[in-house]
Structures are given as structure tokens and as C-alpha cells.
Coordinates of C-alpha atoms in Angstrom, one line a residue:
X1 CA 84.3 54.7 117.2
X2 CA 85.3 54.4 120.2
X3 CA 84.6 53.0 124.0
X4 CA 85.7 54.4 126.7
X5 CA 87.0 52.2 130.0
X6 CA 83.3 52.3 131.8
X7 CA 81.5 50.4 128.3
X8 CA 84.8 47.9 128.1
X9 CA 84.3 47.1 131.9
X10 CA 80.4 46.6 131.7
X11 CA 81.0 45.1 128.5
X12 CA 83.6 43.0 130.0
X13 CA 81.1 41.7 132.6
X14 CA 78.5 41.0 131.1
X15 CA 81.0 39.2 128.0
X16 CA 79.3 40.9 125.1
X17 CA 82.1 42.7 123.6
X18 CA 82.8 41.3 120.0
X19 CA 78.7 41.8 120.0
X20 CA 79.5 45.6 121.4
X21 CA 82.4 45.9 118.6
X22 CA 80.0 45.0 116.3
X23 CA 77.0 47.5 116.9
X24 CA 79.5 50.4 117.5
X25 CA 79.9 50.2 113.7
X26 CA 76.4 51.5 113.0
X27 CA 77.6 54.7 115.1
X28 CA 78.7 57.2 112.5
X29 CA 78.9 61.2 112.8
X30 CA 77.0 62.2 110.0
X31 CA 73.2 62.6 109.5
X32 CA 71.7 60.8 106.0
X33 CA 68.9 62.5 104.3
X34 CA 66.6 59.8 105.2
X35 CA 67.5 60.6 108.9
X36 CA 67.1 64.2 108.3
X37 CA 63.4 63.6 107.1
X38 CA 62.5 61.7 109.8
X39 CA 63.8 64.3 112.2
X40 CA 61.8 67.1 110.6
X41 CA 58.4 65.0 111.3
X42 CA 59.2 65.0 115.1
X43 CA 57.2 66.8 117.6
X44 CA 59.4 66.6 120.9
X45 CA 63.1 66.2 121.4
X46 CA 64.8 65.0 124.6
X47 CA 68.4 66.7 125.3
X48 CA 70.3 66.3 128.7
X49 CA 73.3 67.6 130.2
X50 CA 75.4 68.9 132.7
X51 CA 75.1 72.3 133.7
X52 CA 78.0 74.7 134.5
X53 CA 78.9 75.0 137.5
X54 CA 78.0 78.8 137.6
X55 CA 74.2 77.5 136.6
X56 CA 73.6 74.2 139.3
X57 CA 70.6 73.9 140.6
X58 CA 67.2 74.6 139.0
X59 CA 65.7 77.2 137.7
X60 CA 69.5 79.1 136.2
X61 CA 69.9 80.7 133.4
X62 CA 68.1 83.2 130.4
X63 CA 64.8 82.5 128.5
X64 CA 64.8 80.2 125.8
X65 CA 65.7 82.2 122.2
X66 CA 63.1 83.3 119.6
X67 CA 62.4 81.5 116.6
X68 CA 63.8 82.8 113.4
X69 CA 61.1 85.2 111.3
X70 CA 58.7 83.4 109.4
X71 CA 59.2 80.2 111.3
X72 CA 57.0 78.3 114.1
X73 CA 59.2 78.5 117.4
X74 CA 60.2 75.5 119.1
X75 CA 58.3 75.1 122.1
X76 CA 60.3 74.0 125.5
X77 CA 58.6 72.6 127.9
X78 CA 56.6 75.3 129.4
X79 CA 57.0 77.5 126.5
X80 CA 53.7 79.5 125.3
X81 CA 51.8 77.4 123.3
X82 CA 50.2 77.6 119.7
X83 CA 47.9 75.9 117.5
X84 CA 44.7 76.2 115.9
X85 CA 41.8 78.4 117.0
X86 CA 39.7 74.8 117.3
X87 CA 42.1 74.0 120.5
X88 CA 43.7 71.2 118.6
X89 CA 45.8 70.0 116.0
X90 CA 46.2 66.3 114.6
X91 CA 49.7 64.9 114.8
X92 CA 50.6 63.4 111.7
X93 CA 50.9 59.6 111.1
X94 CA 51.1 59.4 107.3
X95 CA 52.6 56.8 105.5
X96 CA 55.9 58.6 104.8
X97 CA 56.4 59.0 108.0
X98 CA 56.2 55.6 109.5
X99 CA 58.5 55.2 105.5
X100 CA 61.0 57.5 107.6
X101 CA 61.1 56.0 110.7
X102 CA 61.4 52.4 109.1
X103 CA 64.3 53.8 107.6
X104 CA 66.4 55.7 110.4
X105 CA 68.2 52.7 111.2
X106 CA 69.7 52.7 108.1
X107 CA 70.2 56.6 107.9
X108 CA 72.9 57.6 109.7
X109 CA 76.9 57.8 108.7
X110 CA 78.6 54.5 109.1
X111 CA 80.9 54.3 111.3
X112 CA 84.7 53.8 110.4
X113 CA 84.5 50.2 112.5
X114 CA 86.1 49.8 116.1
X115 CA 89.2 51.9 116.2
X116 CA 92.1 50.5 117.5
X117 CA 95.2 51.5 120.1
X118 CA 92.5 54.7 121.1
X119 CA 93.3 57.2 123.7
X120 CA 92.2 55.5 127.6
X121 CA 88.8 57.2 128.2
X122 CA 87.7 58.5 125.0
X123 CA 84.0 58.2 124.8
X124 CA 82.1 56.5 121.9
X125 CA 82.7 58.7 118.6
X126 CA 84.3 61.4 120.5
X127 CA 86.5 63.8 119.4
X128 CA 88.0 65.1 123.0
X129 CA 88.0 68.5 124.2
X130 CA 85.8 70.1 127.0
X131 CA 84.2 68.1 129.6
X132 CA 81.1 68.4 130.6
X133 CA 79.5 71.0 133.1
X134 CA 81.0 70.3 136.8
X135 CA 77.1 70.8 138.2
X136 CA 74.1 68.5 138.1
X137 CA 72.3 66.1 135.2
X138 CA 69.2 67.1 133.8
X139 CA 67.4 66.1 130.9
X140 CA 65.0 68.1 129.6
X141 CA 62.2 68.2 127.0
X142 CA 61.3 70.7 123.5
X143 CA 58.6 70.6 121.9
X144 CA 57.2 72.5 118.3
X145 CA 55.8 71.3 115.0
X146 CA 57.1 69.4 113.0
X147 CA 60.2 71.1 111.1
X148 CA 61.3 73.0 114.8
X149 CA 63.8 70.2 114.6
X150 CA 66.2 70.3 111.2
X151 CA 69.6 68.9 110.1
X152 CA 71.1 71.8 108.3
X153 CA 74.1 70.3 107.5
X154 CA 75.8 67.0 107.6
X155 CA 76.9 66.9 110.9
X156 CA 74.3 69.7 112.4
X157 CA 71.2 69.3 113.9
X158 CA 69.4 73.1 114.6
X159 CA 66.5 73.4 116.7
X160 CA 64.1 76.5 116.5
X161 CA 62.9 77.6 119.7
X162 CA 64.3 76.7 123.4
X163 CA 63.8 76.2 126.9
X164 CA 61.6 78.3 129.2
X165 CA 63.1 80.6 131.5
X166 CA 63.8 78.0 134.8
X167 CA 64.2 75.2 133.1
X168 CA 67.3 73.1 134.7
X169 CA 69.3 73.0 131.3
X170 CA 68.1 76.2 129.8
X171 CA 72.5 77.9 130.5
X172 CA 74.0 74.6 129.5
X173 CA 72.4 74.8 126.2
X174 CA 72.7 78.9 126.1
X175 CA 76.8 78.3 126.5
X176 CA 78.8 77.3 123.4
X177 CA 80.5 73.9 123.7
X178 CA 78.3 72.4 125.9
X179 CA 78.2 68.7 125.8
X180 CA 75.0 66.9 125.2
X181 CA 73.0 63.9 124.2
X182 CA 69.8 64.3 122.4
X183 CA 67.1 61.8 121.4
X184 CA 64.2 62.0 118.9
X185 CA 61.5 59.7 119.8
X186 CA 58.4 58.5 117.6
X187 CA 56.2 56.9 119.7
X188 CA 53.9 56.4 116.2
X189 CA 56.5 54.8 114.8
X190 CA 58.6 53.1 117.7
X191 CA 61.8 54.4 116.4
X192 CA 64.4 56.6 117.8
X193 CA 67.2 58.2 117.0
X194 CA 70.2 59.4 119.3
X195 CA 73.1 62.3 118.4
X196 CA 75.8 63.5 120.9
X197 CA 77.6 66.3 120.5
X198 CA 78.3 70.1 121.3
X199 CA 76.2 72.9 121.7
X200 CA 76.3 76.5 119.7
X201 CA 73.4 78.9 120.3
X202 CA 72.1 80.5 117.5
X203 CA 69.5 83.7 116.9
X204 CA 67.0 80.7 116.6
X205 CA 66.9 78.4 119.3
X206 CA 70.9 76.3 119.2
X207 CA 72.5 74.1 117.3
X208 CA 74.2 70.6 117.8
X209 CA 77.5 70.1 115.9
X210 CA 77.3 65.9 116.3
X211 CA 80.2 63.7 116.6
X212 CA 77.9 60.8 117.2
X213 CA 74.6 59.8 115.6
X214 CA 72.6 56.4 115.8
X215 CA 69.5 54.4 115.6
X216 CA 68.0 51.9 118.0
X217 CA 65.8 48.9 117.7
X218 CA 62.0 49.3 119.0
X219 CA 62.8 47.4 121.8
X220 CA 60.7 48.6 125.1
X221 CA 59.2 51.5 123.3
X222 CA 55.2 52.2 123.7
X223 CA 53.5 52.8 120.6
X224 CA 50.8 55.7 120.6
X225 CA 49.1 56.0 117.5
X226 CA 48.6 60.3 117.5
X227 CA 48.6 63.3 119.2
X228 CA 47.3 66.2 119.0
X229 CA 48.5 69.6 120.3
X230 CA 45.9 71.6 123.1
X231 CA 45.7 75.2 122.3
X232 CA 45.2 76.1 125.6
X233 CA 47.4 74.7 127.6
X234 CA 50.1 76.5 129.2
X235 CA 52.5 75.4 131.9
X236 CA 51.8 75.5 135.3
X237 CA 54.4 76.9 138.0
X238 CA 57.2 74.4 138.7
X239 CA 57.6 72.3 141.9
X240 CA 60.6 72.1 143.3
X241 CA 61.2 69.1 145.9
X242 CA 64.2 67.7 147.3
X243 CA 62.2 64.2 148.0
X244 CA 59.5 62.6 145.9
X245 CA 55.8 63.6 147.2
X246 CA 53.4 61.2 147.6
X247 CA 51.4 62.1 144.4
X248 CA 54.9 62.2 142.3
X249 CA 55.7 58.7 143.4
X250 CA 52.2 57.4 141.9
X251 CA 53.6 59.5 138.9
X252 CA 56.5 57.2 138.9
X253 CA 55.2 54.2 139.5
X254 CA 52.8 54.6 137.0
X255 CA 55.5 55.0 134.1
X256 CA 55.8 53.0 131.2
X257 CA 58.4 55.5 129.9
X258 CA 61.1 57.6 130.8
X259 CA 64.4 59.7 129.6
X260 CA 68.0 59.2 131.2
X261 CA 70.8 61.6 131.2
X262 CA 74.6 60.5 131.8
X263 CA 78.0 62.1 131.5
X264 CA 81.4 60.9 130.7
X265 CA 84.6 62.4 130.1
X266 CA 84.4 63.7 127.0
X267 CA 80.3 63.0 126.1
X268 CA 76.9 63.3 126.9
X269 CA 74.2 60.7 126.2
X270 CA 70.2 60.6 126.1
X271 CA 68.4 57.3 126.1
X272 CA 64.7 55.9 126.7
X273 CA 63.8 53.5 129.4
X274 CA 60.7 51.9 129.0
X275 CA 58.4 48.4 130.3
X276 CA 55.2 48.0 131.8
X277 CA 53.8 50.5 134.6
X278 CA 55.4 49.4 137.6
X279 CA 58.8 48.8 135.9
X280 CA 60.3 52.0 137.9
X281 CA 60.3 51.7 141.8
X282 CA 60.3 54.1 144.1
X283 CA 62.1 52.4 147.0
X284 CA 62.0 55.7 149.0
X285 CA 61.2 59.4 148.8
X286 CA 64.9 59.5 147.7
X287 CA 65.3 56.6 146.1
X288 CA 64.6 54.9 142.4
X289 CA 65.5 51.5 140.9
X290 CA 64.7 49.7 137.8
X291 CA 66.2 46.5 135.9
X292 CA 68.3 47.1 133.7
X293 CA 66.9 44.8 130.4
X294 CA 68.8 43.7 127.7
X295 CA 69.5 46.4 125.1
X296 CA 72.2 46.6 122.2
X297 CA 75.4 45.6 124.4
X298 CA 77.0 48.5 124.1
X299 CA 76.6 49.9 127.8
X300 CA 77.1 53.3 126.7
X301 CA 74.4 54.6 129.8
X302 CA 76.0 52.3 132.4
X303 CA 79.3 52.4 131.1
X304 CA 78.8 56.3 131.3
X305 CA 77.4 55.6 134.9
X306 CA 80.6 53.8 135.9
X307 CA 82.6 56.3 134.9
X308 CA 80.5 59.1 136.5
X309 CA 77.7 58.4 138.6
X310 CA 75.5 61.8 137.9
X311 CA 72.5 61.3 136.1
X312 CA 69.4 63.1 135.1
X313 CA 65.7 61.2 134.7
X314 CA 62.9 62.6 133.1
X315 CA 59.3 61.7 133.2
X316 CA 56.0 62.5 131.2
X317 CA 52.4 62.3 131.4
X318 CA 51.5 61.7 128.1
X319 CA 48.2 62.8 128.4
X320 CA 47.8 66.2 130.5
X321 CA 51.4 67.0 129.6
X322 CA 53.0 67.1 133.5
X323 CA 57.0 66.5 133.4
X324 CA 58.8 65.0 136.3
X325 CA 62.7 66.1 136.4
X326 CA 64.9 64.6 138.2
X327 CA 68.9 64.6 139.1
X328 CA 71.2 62.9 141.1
X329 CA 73.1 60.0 140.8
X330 CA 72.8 56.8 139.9
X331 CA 74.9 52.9 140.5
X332 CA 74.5 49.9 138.7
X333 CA 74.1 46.2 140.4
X334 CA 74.7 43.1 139.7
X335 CA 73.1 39.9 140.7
X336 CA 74.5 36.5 141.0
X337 CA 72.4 35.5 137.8
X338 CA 74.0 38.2 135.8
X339 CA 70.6 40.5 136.2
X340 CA 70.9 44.1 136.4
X341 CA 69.4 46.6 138.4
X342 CA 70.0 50.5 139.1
X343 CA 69.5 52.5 141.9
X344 CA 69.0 55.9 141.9
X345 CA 69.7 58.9 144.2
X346 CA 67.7 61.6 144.2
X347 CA 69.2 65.5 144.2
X348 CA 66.6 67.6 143.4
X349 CA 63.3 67.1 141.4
X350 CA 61.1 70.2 139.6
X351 CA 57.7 68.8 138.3
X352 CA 56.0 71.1 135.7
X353 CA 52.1 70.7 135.4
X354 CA 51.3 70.9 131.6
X355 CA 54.6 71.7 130.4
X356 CA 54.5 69.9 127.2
X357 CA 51.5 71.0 124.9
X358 CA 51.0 67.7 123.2
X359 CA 48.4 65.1 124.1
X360 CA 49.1 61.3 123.1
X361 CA 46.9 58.2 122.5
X362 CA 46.8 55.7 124.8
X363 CA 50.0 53.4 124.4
X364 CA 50.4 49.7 123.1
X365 CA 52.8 48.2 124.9
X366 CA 55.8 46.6 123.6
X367 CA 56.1 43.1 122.8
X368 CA 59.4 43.1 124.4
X369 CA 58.4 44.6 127.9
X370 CA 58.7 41.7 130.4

């Protein structure tokens, strides 16, 4: 794989990159079967983008796509909801799964090692070819039971179901070729997998053709023990602001979670963010900053951020199901003591009262949080 010149510089900086060189080589393009089982036990997924030019702004674009006959749609956030006529449905936490998500780490690909005399400003396990979407970040949340989410080939993730009509993302992902980064988090579990690659609708939902696929360690990542899915929620009318209300801030502030969405040339990449409530700061209305913490030294989010300052956040209650999106862009800074912190710039934000149907536990917070 490769890094393109935003990673080296960060990388650079910071002086981790033999350490980077080394945990590129767990980045590989193909999905291993123990990687596809643990994907088919996930409830949610996490995708953001860039959306065409043609589609900026919230709210563009068609309704998400049926699911295929016989199946259990997918459920994007807002998306009509289904379960059991006793309003709930336990989420799974058997011992295969956790089994699964022990193993993810080691079920992806390898990678071919750190390629040598690359082309200048090819991202990590790219392939070249379009760029992304000229208009805003957004990253943007699916739900379904488990099995919406299937590898159905080596290199192909599918996903049954889609976004709602007016969700921020719902063209980019309706428009072959589209370049995104996905993550599948288990917060039963605290282990996540990421894939990047390009989008091709299908009759069912779309499909991701991945040029890169990898696990990360359980750093910073909450552990709820279950869920279970309400019946009867539905999603409530979304919000559109071009500043943070009052209550939204407290939604912030209160985080111990949330999603990032950047760009580069030639790639798209999803992450997590996590720490204690209180680790994201609202500085302003418009304004967001957190510290960067140590991570895996590869900088592919602030390397991605240096190259191209757009990004998307996303933020959920984990409880009643609210989402907070928002895009704009974001800068990286650096303190005379090497720490880290970014700021954020806020666009646009659309919140989206109950848009995911699933109720979590309360979390246990990482060892690691500071």
C-alpha cells in the first residue's frame, strides 16, 4: 500500500514512519471469511463521502433502494422500521460473535508491504481513477439486522437496503464510482473494521468494490453490552441549521463517540473518535475541536485532512436514536509538546430525532480514554 504526501508529512512530523510502514502492511484489499462473518453479525454501518456536485447540500437525491425479495431491508437512518410485535428485539452477543470480532484483526488480506517508487499522491491501497464528489462531506449511518451487511465476494461488500430520501449522502451512494469509506463498529465487542472503496448500486441497496480493508485496535471505543431494536420508532423530521443550537451543543458535549469523514485524491475514509464525555468542544456555534490521541501512526484521517480540509462528523445518541450530521472542514494543530488538536468548521448540520431504530446499553468506557 500506499501513502499519499498528507500521511508522509504528518507522519514525518510526528517521526513515526518506519512504525507507519509497518501497520500499512496489515492493509490488504481482500475480505477473509472470518471478516465476512463478523460483518454479517453487525447491526449499523457508518459510510461517508463526498457528494457530487450536482447533489451538495442536504437533503439531494432519490429514496434509498428496496431490499431484495425474501430478505430484511437495510434500514438508513430514518428508514421505516421493523421488528417484533413485542416492540423489541434483543441484539445478539453470543460467543461467536465476540469469536468474530476477536478475530477481524486477523481477517482481512495482507497487504503486499510498503510499495516503493509510488505515484506522488496516491492514497493508501488505492488504485487511481475518479476523485471524489467536488461538494460537501457527510457521513452517514445504515442500520438492519444482522446479515443487511454481506461480503459477496472477495473484494465486495453489498448492503441491503439504503438511505432515506434527504439524507446528505443518499446521490453519492446512488451514483456508480463514488468514493467512500465505510466502518463496521461492534460496540459489544470493541472492534472495528474499515473498507474504502467504490460505490455500484444494485436492485438491493449498493455495493462496495474495496481496494482497501482493515482492522483497528479497541483503542477509545465504548463497550455497550446489547441493544435491542424499538418497533416503534420512526424518524422524526430533520433539522437543518447552519450553526449549532443550544440543545445540539449539550448533544456534543455530551459525546463519548463519534464518526469522521475525509477525502483525498483518489479515497475516502471512515473512522471513530471516541474518549470520555467532554472530549469534543464546542468552542462556538460554528466551531468544534478535539485532541487528536494517539492511534496506529498511520495519519490516514489527518493526512487526508492535509491534503483536503472537508470533512464530515457524525454523532449518535445511543439511547433514543437522535443523529447529529455535520460537514465542513476541518485543520489540524500542533503544540509545542508534539500534542494534537483539531478544529472544526461547521457548514451545515441536519439532526434527525430517532433516526436509528436501535437502543444501546449504557457504555463502559475505555481503558485508554484519558
Amino acid at each position: 500500500m500506499t501513502y499519499h504526501s498528507g500521511s508522509r508529512a504528518i507522519q514525518d512530523r510526528v517521526g513515526v514512519r518506519d512504525l507507519a510502514d509497518h501497520m500499512g502492511r496489515a492493509v490488504g484489499r481482500g475480505i477473509r471469511p472470518v471478516a465476512a462473518a463478523f460483518l454479517e453479525l453487525q447491526p449499523m454501518l457508518v459510510v461517508g463521502a463526498a457528494v457530487p456536485e450536482s447533489g451538495a447540500g442536504a437533503g439531494g437525491g432519490a429514496s434509498g433502494r428496496g431490499a431484495e425479495s425474501g430478505a430484511e431491508p437495510g434500514r438508513g437512518a430514518g428508514a421505516g422500521a421493523r421488528a417484533p410485535e413485542n416492540g423489541a428485539e434483543p441484539g445478539s452477543h453470543a460467543e461467536t460473535g465476540a469469536e468474530l470480532g476477536r478475530g477481524v484483526e486477523s481477517g482481512v488480506e495482507s497487504g503486499k508491504g510498503v510499495e516503493t517508487g509510488a505515484e506522488p499522491g496516491r492514497g493508501v491501497g488505492s488504485e487511481g481513477g475518479a476523485a471524489p464528489g467536488g461538494g460537501d462531506v457527510w457521513v452517514s449511518l445504515l442500520t438492519g439486522r444482522p446479515g443487511f451487511l454481506r461480503a459477496t465476494g472477495p473484494h465486495q461488500l453489498s448492503v441491503v437496503g439504503g438511505l432515506p430520501a434527504g439524507d446528505p449522502l443518499t446521490a453519492a451512494l446512488a451514483t456508480p464510482g463514488t468514493l467512500v469509506g465505510a466502518i463496521a463498529l461492534d460496540p459489544r465487542t470493541r472492534r472495528r473494521m474499515r473498507l474504502g472503496g467504490r460505490v455500484r448500486p444494485t436492485p438491493r441497496g449498493f455495493a462496495v468494490e474495496a481496494d482497501r480493508v482493515f482492522a483497528n485496535c479497541p483503542k477509545y471505543l465504548q463497550k455497550r453490552e446489547t441493544y435491542e431494536t424499538v418497533a416503534d420508532r420512526a424518524a422524526g423530521v430533520p433539522r437543518r441549521d447552519r450553526e449549532l443550537t443550544a440543545s445540539q451543543r449539550q448533544f456534543v458535549e455530551a459525546a463519548d463517540t463519534f464518526f469522521l469523514a475525509t477525502v483525498h485524491a483518489n479515497g475516502a475514509d471512515a473512522s471513530h473518535r471516541g474518549g470520555n464525555p467532554g472530549f469534543v468542544h464546542v468552542d462556538t456555534p460554528g466551531e468544534l475541536s478535539w485532541r487528536d490521541y494517539p492511534g496506529n501512526s498511520m495519519f490516514l484521517s489527518l493526512g487526508n485532512l492535509a491534503a483536503d480540509p472537508r470533512a464530515g462528523l457524525l454523532f449518535l445518541d445511543w439511547t433514543s436514536g437522535a443523529v447529529l450530521q455535520l460537514t465542513g472542514t476541518a485543520r489540524t494543530e500542533f503544540a509545542p509538546d508534539g500534542e494534537r488538536t483539531v478544529r472544526f468548521t461547521l457548514t451545515e448540520a441536519v439532526e434527525t430525532p430517532g433516526a436509528s431504530p436501535l437502543r444501546w446499553s449504557a457504555p463502559a468506557y475505555s481503558p485508554a480514554n484519558p
